[in-house]
Short mmCIF file of C-alpha atoms in Angstrom, two decimals:
data_model
loop_
_atom_site.label_atom_id
_atom_site.label_comp_id
_atom_site.label_asym_id
_atom_site.label_seq_id
_atom_site.Cartn_x
_atom_site.Cartn_y
_atom_site.Cartn_z
CA UNK A 1 -8.46 -7.52 -6.21
CA UNK A 2 -11.13 -4.92 -6.95
CA UNK A 3 -9.97 -1.79 -8.71
CA UNK A 4 -11.46 1.54 -7.76
CA UNK A 5 -14.43 2.43 -10.03
CA UNK A 6 -13.09 4.04 -13.17
CA UNK A 7 -14.99 7.31 -13.10
CA UNK A 8 -14.13 7.95 -9.46
CA UNK A 9 -10.52 8.41 -10.59
CA UNK A 10 -11.38 11.49 -12.71
CA UNK A 11 -12.86 14.85 -11.77
CA UNK A 12 -15.82 16.45 -13.57
CA UNK A 13 -13.47 17.90 -16.20
CA UNK A 14 -11.92 14.53 -16.98
CA UNK A 15 -8.63 15.19 -15.19
CA UNK A 16 -6.98 12.62 -12.95
CA UNK A 17 -7.86 13.25 -9.32
CA UNK A 18 -4.93 13.98 -6.99
CA UNK A 19 -3.41 11.10 -5.10
CA UNK A 20 -4.74 11.10 -1.53
CA UNK A 21 -2.39 11.11 1.47
CA UNK A 22 -0.76 7.76 2.16
CA UNK A 23 -3.27 5.87 4.30
CA UNK A 24 -2.33 4.84 7.81
CA UNK A 25 -2.36 1.04 7.65
CA UNK A 26 -3.15 -0.69 10.97
CA UNK A 27 -0.99 -3.53 12.25
CA UNK A 28 -2.27 -6.73 10.54
CA UNK A 29 -4.27 -9.01 12.80
CA UNK A 30 -1.80 -11.87 12.60
CA UNK A 31 1.04 -9.59 13.68
CA UNK A 32 -0.96 -7.91 16.45
CA UNK A 33 -1.94 -11.32 17.80
CA UNK A 34 1.72 -12.14 18.35
CA UNK A 35 2.44 -8.70 19.78
CA UNK A 36 -0.37 -9.16 22.27
CA UNK A 37 1.31 -12.39 23.38
CA UNK A 38 4.62 -10.54 23.66
CA UNK A 39 3.09 -7.77 25.78
CA UNK A 40 1.59 -10.49 28.00
CA UNK A 41 5.08 -11.91 28.60
CA UNK A 42 5.30 -14.72 26.04
CA UNK A 43 8.37 -13.33 24.31
CA UNK A 44 9.92 -16.54 22.98
CA UNK A 45 6.85 -17.80 21.13
CA UNK A 46 5.99 -14.31 19.85
CA UNK A 47 9.50 -13.90 18.45
CA UNK A 48 9.41 -17.31 16.81
CA UNK A 49 6.07 -16.75 15.10
CA UNK A 50 6.88 -13.16 14.09
CA UNK A 51 10.12 -14.40 12.54
CA UNK A 52 8.09 -16.88 10.49
CA UNK A 53 5.75 -14.09 9.36
CA UNK A 54 8.66 -11.82 8.49
CA UNK A 55 10.05 -14.51 6.21
CA UNK A 56 6.88 -15.01 4.17
CA UNK A 57 7.98 -12.74 1.32
CA UNK A 58 7.70 -9.14 0.30
CA UNK A 59 4.26 -8.36 1.78
CA UNK A 60 2.66 -5.92 4.18
CA UNK A 61 2.39 -8.63 6.83
CA UNK A 62 6.09 -9.49 6.56
CA UNK A 63 7.04 -5.83 6.81
CA UNK A 64 4.99 -5.25 9.96
CA UNK A 65 6.36 -8.46 11.48
CA UNK A 66 9.93 -7.36 10.80
CA UNK A 67 9.31 -3.96 12.41
CA UNK A 68 7.76 -5.67 15.43
CA UNK A 69 10.85 -7.86 15.75
CA UNK A 70 13.02 -4.75 15.63
CA UNK A 71 10.94 -3.34 18.48
CA UNK A 72 11.38 -6.47 20.58
CA UNK A 73 15.13 -6.44 19.99
CA UNK A 74 15.43 -2.75 20.87
CA UNK A 75 13.40 -3.31 24.03
CA UNK A 76 15.81 -6.04 25.14
CA UNK A 77 19.18 -4.82 23.85
CA UNK A 78 18.81 -1.19 22.75
CA UNK A 79 20.64 -0.47 19.52
CA UNK A 80 23.34 -3.05 20.24
CA UNK A 81 21.28 -6.08 19.29
CA UNK A 82 20.22 -7.66 16.00
CA UNK A 83 17.48 -5.12 15.22
CA UNK A 84 19.35 -3.82 12.16
CA UNK A 85 18.54 -6.78 9.92
CA UNK A 86 14.84 -6.23 10.52
CA UNK A 87 15.05 -2.50 9.92
CA UNK A 88 16.87 -3.11 6.65
CA UNK A 89 14.09 -5.45 5.54
CA UNK A 90 11.46 -2.83 6.38
CA UNK A 91 13.34 0.03 4.71
CA UNK A 92 13.57 -2.04 1.52
CA UNK A 93 9.83 -2.78 1.54
CA UNK A 94 6.83 -0.79 0.32
CA UNK A 95 5.26 0.55 3.51
CA UNK A 96 5.13 4.39 3.34
CA UNK A 97 5.13 4.74 7.14
CA UNK A 98 7.38 1.99 8.40
CA UNK A 99 9.92 2.31 5.57
CA UNK A 100 10.99 5.92 6.22
CA UNK A 101 11.01 5.38 9.99
CA UNK A 102 13.21 2.30 9.62
CA UNK A 103 15.60 4.24 7.36
CA UNK A 104 15.93 7.03 9.94
CA UNK A 105 16.49 4.53 12.74
CA UNK A 106 19.42 3.05 10.81
CA UNK A 107 21.32 6.36 10.64
CA UNK A 108 24.30 7.38 12.80
CA UNK A 109 22.40 10.55 13.76
CA UNK A 110 19.62 8.47 15.29
CA UNK A 111 22.08 6.36 17.25
CA UNK A 112 23.82 9.49 18.48
CA UNK A 113 20.56 11.13 19.56
CA UNK A 114 19.34 8.11 21.47
CA UNK A 115 22.71 7.37 23.10
CA UNK A 116 22.77 10.87 24.61
CA UNK A 117 19.34 10.36 26.18
CA UNK A 118 20.39 10.65 29.82
CA UNK A 119 17.01 9.51 31.13
CA UNK A 120 17.07 6.39 28.95
CA UNK A 121 13.44 6.84 27.96
CA UNK A 122 13.66 7.14 24.18
CA UNK A 123 14.51 3.57 23.24
CA UNK A 124 12.03 1.93 25.67
CA UNK A 125 9.35 4.26 24.31
CA UNK A 126 10.29 3.42 20.74
CA UNK A 127 10.21 -0.29 21.56
CA UNK A 128 6.72 0.27 22.98
CA UNK A 129 5.58 1.98 19.78
CA UNK A 130 6.92 -0.78 17.55
CA UNK A 131 5.23 -3.43 19.68
CA UNK A 132 1.94 -1.49 19.54
CA UNK A 133 1.86 -0.13 23.11
CA UNK A 134 1.07 3.36 21.89
CA UNK A 135 0.09 5.04 25.19
CA UNK A 136 3.41 4.12 26.77
CA UNK A 137 5.25 5.30 23.68
CA UNK A 138 3.49 8.65 23.57
CA UNK A 139 4.08 9.36 27.27
CA UNK A 140 7.78 8.67 26.88
CA UNK A 141 8.21 10.73 23.71
CA UNK A 142 6.31 13.69 25.19
CA UNK A 143 8.44 13.65 28.33
CA UNK A 144 11.75 13.67 26.46
CA UNK A 145 10.55 16.23 23.91
CA UNK A 146 9.41 18.72 26.54
CA UNK A 147 12.35 18.14 28.88
CA UNK A 148 15.12 18.26 26.25
CA UNK A 149 14.07 20.67 23.49
CA UNK A 150 17.06 21.95 21.57
CA UNK A 151 19.18 18.85 22.20
CA UNK A 152 19.80 15.71 20.15
CA UNK A 153 17.45 13.58 22.29
CA UNK A 154 14.81 16.29 22.05
CA UNK A 155 15.08 16.27 18.26
CA UNK A 156 14.73 12.49 18.09
CA UNK A 157 11.77 12.64 20.49
CA UNK A 158 10.15 15.31 18.31
CA UNK A 159 10.42 13.12 15.22
CA UNK A 160 9.07 10.04 16.95
CA UNK A 161 6.31 11.96 18.71
CA UNK A 162 5.33 13.71 15.47
CA UNK A 163 5.14 10.39 13.66
CA UNK A 164 2.99 8.92 16.43
CA UNK A 165 0.69 11.96 16.56
CA UNK A 166 0.11 11.84 12.80
CA UNK A 167 -0.82 8.18 12.98
CA UNK A 168 -3.10 8.73 15.99
CA UNK A 169 -4.99 11.49 14.15
CA UNK A 170 -3.88 14.46 16.28
CA UNK A 171 -2.90 16.60 13.30
CA UNK A 172 -2.69 19.98 15.05
CA UNK A 173 -0.32 18.66 17.70
CA UNK A 174 1.65 16.78 15.04
CA UNK A 175 2.17 19.90 12.93
CA UNK A 176 3.27 21.93 15.95
CA UNK A 177 5.77 19.28 17.02
CA UNK A 178 7.11 18.58 13.54
CA UNK A 179 7.41 22.23 12.54
CA UNK A 180 9.39 23.00 15.68
CA UNK A 181 11.65 19.99 15.19
CA UNK A 182 12.23 20.78 11.51
CA UNK A 183 13.34 24.27 12.47
CA UNK A 184 15.84 22.91 14.99
CA UNK A 185 17.45 20.36 12.64
CA UNK A 186 19.02 19.91 9.27
CA UNK A 187 19.86 16.94 7.07
CA UNK A 188 18.10 13.65 7.80
CA UNK A 189 16.08 14.83 10.79
CA UNK A 190 14.82 17.98 9.02
CA UNK A 191 13.98 15.91 5.95
CA UNK A 192 11.98 13.38 7.92
CA UNK A 193 10.11 16.04 9.92
CA UNK A 194 9.17 17.87 6.73
CA UNK A 195 8.21 14.59 5.05
CA UNK A 196 5.67 13.97 7.83
CA UNK A 197 4.50 17.59 7.77
CA UNK A 198 3.87 17.34 4.06
CA UNK A 199 1.62 14.33 4.59
CA UNK A 200 -0.57 16.25 7.03
CA UNK A 201 -0.75 19.33 4.79
CA UNK A 202 -1.78 17.26 1.78
CA UNK A 203 -4.61 15.82 3.86
CA UNK A 204 -5.68 19.35 4.76
CA UNK A 205 -5.65 20.31 1.06
CA UNK A 206 -2.87 22.84 1.73
CA UNK A 207 -1.07 21.76 -1.40
CA UNK A 208 0.87 24.99 -2.04
CA UNK A 209 2.32 24.91 1.46
CA UNK A 210 2.83 21.13 1.25
CA UNK A 211 4.84 21.57 -1.95
CA UNK A 212 7.22 24.01 -0.24
CA UNK A 213 7.60 21.82 2.84
CA UNK A 214 8.25 18.73 0.72
CA UNK A 215 10.69 20.62 -1.45
CA UNK A 216 12.57 21.38 1.78
CA UNK A 217 12.32 17.71 2.79
CA UNK A 218 13.61 16.64 -0.61
CA UNK A 219 16.59 18.97 -0.37
CA UNK A 220 17.50 18.23 3.27
CA UNK A 221 17.15 14.46 2.94
CA UNK A 222 19.48 14.25 -0.05
CA UNK A 223 22.82 12.63 0.85
CA UNK A 224 24.67 15.49 -0.85
CA UNK A 225 23.30 17.83 1.86
CA UNK A 226 23.90 15.55 4.82
CA UNK A 227 20.71 13.55 4.42
CA UNK A 228 20.37 9.81 4.22
CA UNK A 229 20.30 7.52 1.18
CA UNK A 230 17.74 5.30 2.90
CA UNK A 231 15.28 8.08 3.72
CA UNK A 232 15.62 10.13 0.55
CA UNK A 233 13.73 7.81 -1.86
CA UNK A 234 10.66 7.87 0.41
CA UNK A 235 10.73 11.66 0.64
CA UNK A 236 11.29 12.05 -3.09
CA UNK A 237 8.38 9.76 -3.96
CA UNK A 238 5.99 11.72 -1.73
CA UNK A 239 7.17 14.98 -3.28
CA UNK A 240 6.92 13.58 -6.81
CA UNK A 241 3.41 12.26 -6.19
CA UNK A 242 2.26 15.70 -5.07
CA UNK A 243 3.73 17.42 -8.13
CA UNK A 244 2.20 14.80 -10.44
CA UNK A 245 -1.18 15.22 -8.75
CA UNK A 246 -1.23 19.02 -9.00
CA UNK A 247 0.75 20.31 -12.01
CA UNK A 248 -0.65 23.82 -11.44
CA UNK A 249 1.33 24.42 -8.26
CA UNK A 250 3.20 27.72 -8.06
CA UNK A 251 6.38 25.80 -7.29
CA UNK A 252 6.19 24.06 -10.66
CA UNK A 253 5.71 27.29 -12.57
CA UNK A 254 8.53 28.96 -10.64
CA UNK A 255 10.93 26.17 -11.55
CA UNK A 256 9.82 26.24 -15.18
CA UNK A 257 10.63 29.95 -15.37
CA UNK A 258 13.89 29.74 -13.46
CA UNK A 259 15.31 26.73 -15.29
CA UNK A 260 13.48 26.84 -18.66
CA UNK A 261 12.17 23.31 -18.28
CA UNK A 262 8.80 21.68 -18.93
CA UNK A 263 6.15 20.69 -16.41
CA UNK A 264 7.07 17.06 -16.99
CA UNK A 265 10.72 17.69 -16.23
CA UNK A 266 9.89 19.38 -12.93
CA UNK A 267 7.66 16.46 -11.91
CA UNK A 268 10.17 13.85 -13.03
CA UNK A 269 13.15 15.26 -11.11
CA UNK A 270 12.24 14.03 -7.59
CA UNK A 271 11.11 10.65 -8.94
CA UNK A 272 14.42 10.37 -10.76
CA UNK A 273 16.39 11.24 -7.63
CA UNK A 274 14.39 8.62 -5.70
CA UNK A 275 15.22 5.91 -8.19
CA UNK A 276 18.92 6.71 -8.38
CA UNK A 277 19.44 6.99 -4.60
CA UNK A 278 17.73 3.72 -3.68
CA UNK A 279 20.62 1.79 -2.15
CA UNK A 280 18.87 1.01 1.14
CA UNK A 281 15.24 1.79 0.34
CA UNK A 282 13.67 0.83 -2.97
CA UNK A 283 9.98 1.84 -3.13
CA UNK A 284 8.50 0.53 -6.37
CA UNK A 285 6.69 3.83 -6.93
CA UNK A 286 10.09 5.36 -7.71
CA UNK A 287 10.61 2.93 -10.59
CA UNK A 288 7.09 3.51 -11.87
CA UNK A 289 7.48 7.29 -11.81
CA UNK A 290 10.94 7.25 -13.36
CA UNK A 291 10.56 4.70 -16.13
CA UNK A 292 7.10 5.79 -17.24
CA UNK A 293 8.51 9.11 -18.49
CA UNK A 294 10.86 7.67 -21.12
CA UNK A 295 8.22 4.97 -21.69
CA UNK A 296 10.39 2.03 -20.67
CA UNK A 297 7.46 -0.15 -19.68
CA UNK A 298 9.10 -3.33 -18.44
CA UNK A 299 10.27 -1.77 -15.13
CA UNK A 300 6.84 -0.18 -14.70
CA UNK A 301 5.10 -3.55 -14.98
CA UNK A 302 7.67 -5.07 -12.60
CA UNK A 303 7.09 -2.29 -10.08
CA UNK A 304 3.34 -2.80 -10.22
CA UNK A 305 3.78 -6.52 -9.61
CA UNK A 306 5.88 -5.76 -6.54
CA UNK A 307 3.16 -3.47 -5.22
CA UNK A 308 0.47 -6.07 -5.92
CA UNK A 309 2.39 -8.62 -3.84
CA UNK A 310 2.72 -6.12 -0.99
CA UNK A 311 -0.95 -5.14 -0.66
CA UNK A 312 -4.04 -4.12 -2.61
CA UNK A 313 -3.66 -0.58 -1.31
CA UNK A 314 -0.10 -0.18 -2.63
CA UNK A 315 -1.06 -1.63 -6.01
CA UNK A 316 -3.90 0.86 -6.25
CA UNK A 317 -1.43 3.61 -5.39
CA UNK A 318 0.82 2.57 -8.27
CA UNK A 319 -2.13 2.33 -10.61
CA UNK A 320 -3.20 5.85 -9.76
CA UNK A 321 0.32 7.24 -10.12
CA UNK A 322 0.32 5.89 -13.68
CA UNK A 323 -2.99 7.67 -14.25
CA UNK A 324 -1.73 11.04 -12.98
CA UNK A 325 1.33 10.81 -15.26
CA UNK A 326 -0.62 9.85 -18.40
CA UNK A 327 -0.47 13.23 -20.13
CA UNK A 328 3.32 13.32 -19.77
CA UNK A 329 3.72 9.91 -21.39
CA UNK A 330 1.25 9.93 -24.27
CA UNK A 331 2.93 10.77 -27.58
CA UNK A 332 1.12 9.92 -30.82
CA UNK A 333 4.36 10.53 -32.78
CA UNK A 334 6.03 7.55 -31.13
CA UNK A 335 4.48 4.24 -32.22
CA UNK A 336 6.40 2.13 -29.70
CA UNK A 337 5.44 4.40 -26.82
CA UNK A 338 1.82 4.52 -27.95
CA UNK A 339 1.65 0.72 -28.11
CA UNK A 340 3.33 0.25 -24.73
CA UNK A 341 1.05 2.76 -23.06
CA UNK A 342 -2.02 1.15 -24.62
CA UNK A 343 -0.96 -2.25 -23.28
CA UNK A 344 -0.33 -0.81 -19.83
CA UNK A 345 -3.69 0.94 -19.85
CA UNK A 346 -5.51 -2.25 -20.83
CA UNK A 347 -3.82 -4.20 -18.07
CA UNK A 348 -4.60 -1.55 -15.42
CA UNK A 349 -8.16 -0.94 -16.67
CA UNK A 350 -7.78 2.82 -16.37
CA UNK A 351 -9.89 5.62 -17.88
CA UNK A 352 -8.10 8.00 -20.23
CA UNK A 353 -7.90 11.55 -18.86
CA UNK A 354 -9.10 14.31 -21.19
CA UNK A 355 -6.22 16.59 -20.21
#
């Protein structure tokens, strides 16, 4: 594993650079090879080999294989088959795109929205997306979205279409679709739409607007407001990463004034809510963000090891989150904290920010 060059992690003033948007990871070759066989009609062998890949451990390949198996099951049996076990595996993984989608698909709201799809196009289109037939998926989502705006199926179509548009690079269309859908929904659906919106806005460097949209996502996705305990940790991590990356956001200063709290407390709150809500989903970044603040280093190291097993990209993400949180952890008055942070820094081979 090759770490990113040290100086490329800091800006010209010695501050940690913001975390970039979560990258869109393509389907691994070994998974796509089996999906190609499935699309060509060889379902039995594709299912057998994908099942073997899904059982190889907590890795990116196993996560994509499990999601592909969920797609095959949905294509054959709708939501009445054995797709749930695969979605649960994906939601409990580390993939920032498949994990939230799987969590949403496991909710009663999603089942209700798809069951009221009179044209029966949503689930076949979703099965197409999960088995990497993206043109078929997009055509189906667009049809339902345009034909049924303002209804449950239209809301589900808007979420799925927005997700697909983001991943296909059509950001303008994605923002239009997601913004409309967010305005029509509340709870889980609003939280997921805003979660995706926030990703696009971060990529456009619209961090002030992204912070407000992700604050909305964080609030709406919380189970106490009708959100979902599987989706919320993913939303909270994305929100916490943004706050950690840009501690000069107006939203942070507003909360400091309103609640008389520190910058660190504002940043820590979403990461804390992610860690304590993770009953279905358990992204390791939540543990890293939460336990680094009180300087309990064992869970941080364990979280980094989980990310390393998943993929190089996720490990680098965890490494950079540690870097952005450095100034909130360093405390020369605390010998144990100082020693633990020094050991973590040596292991991660990170530069020390000046601020």
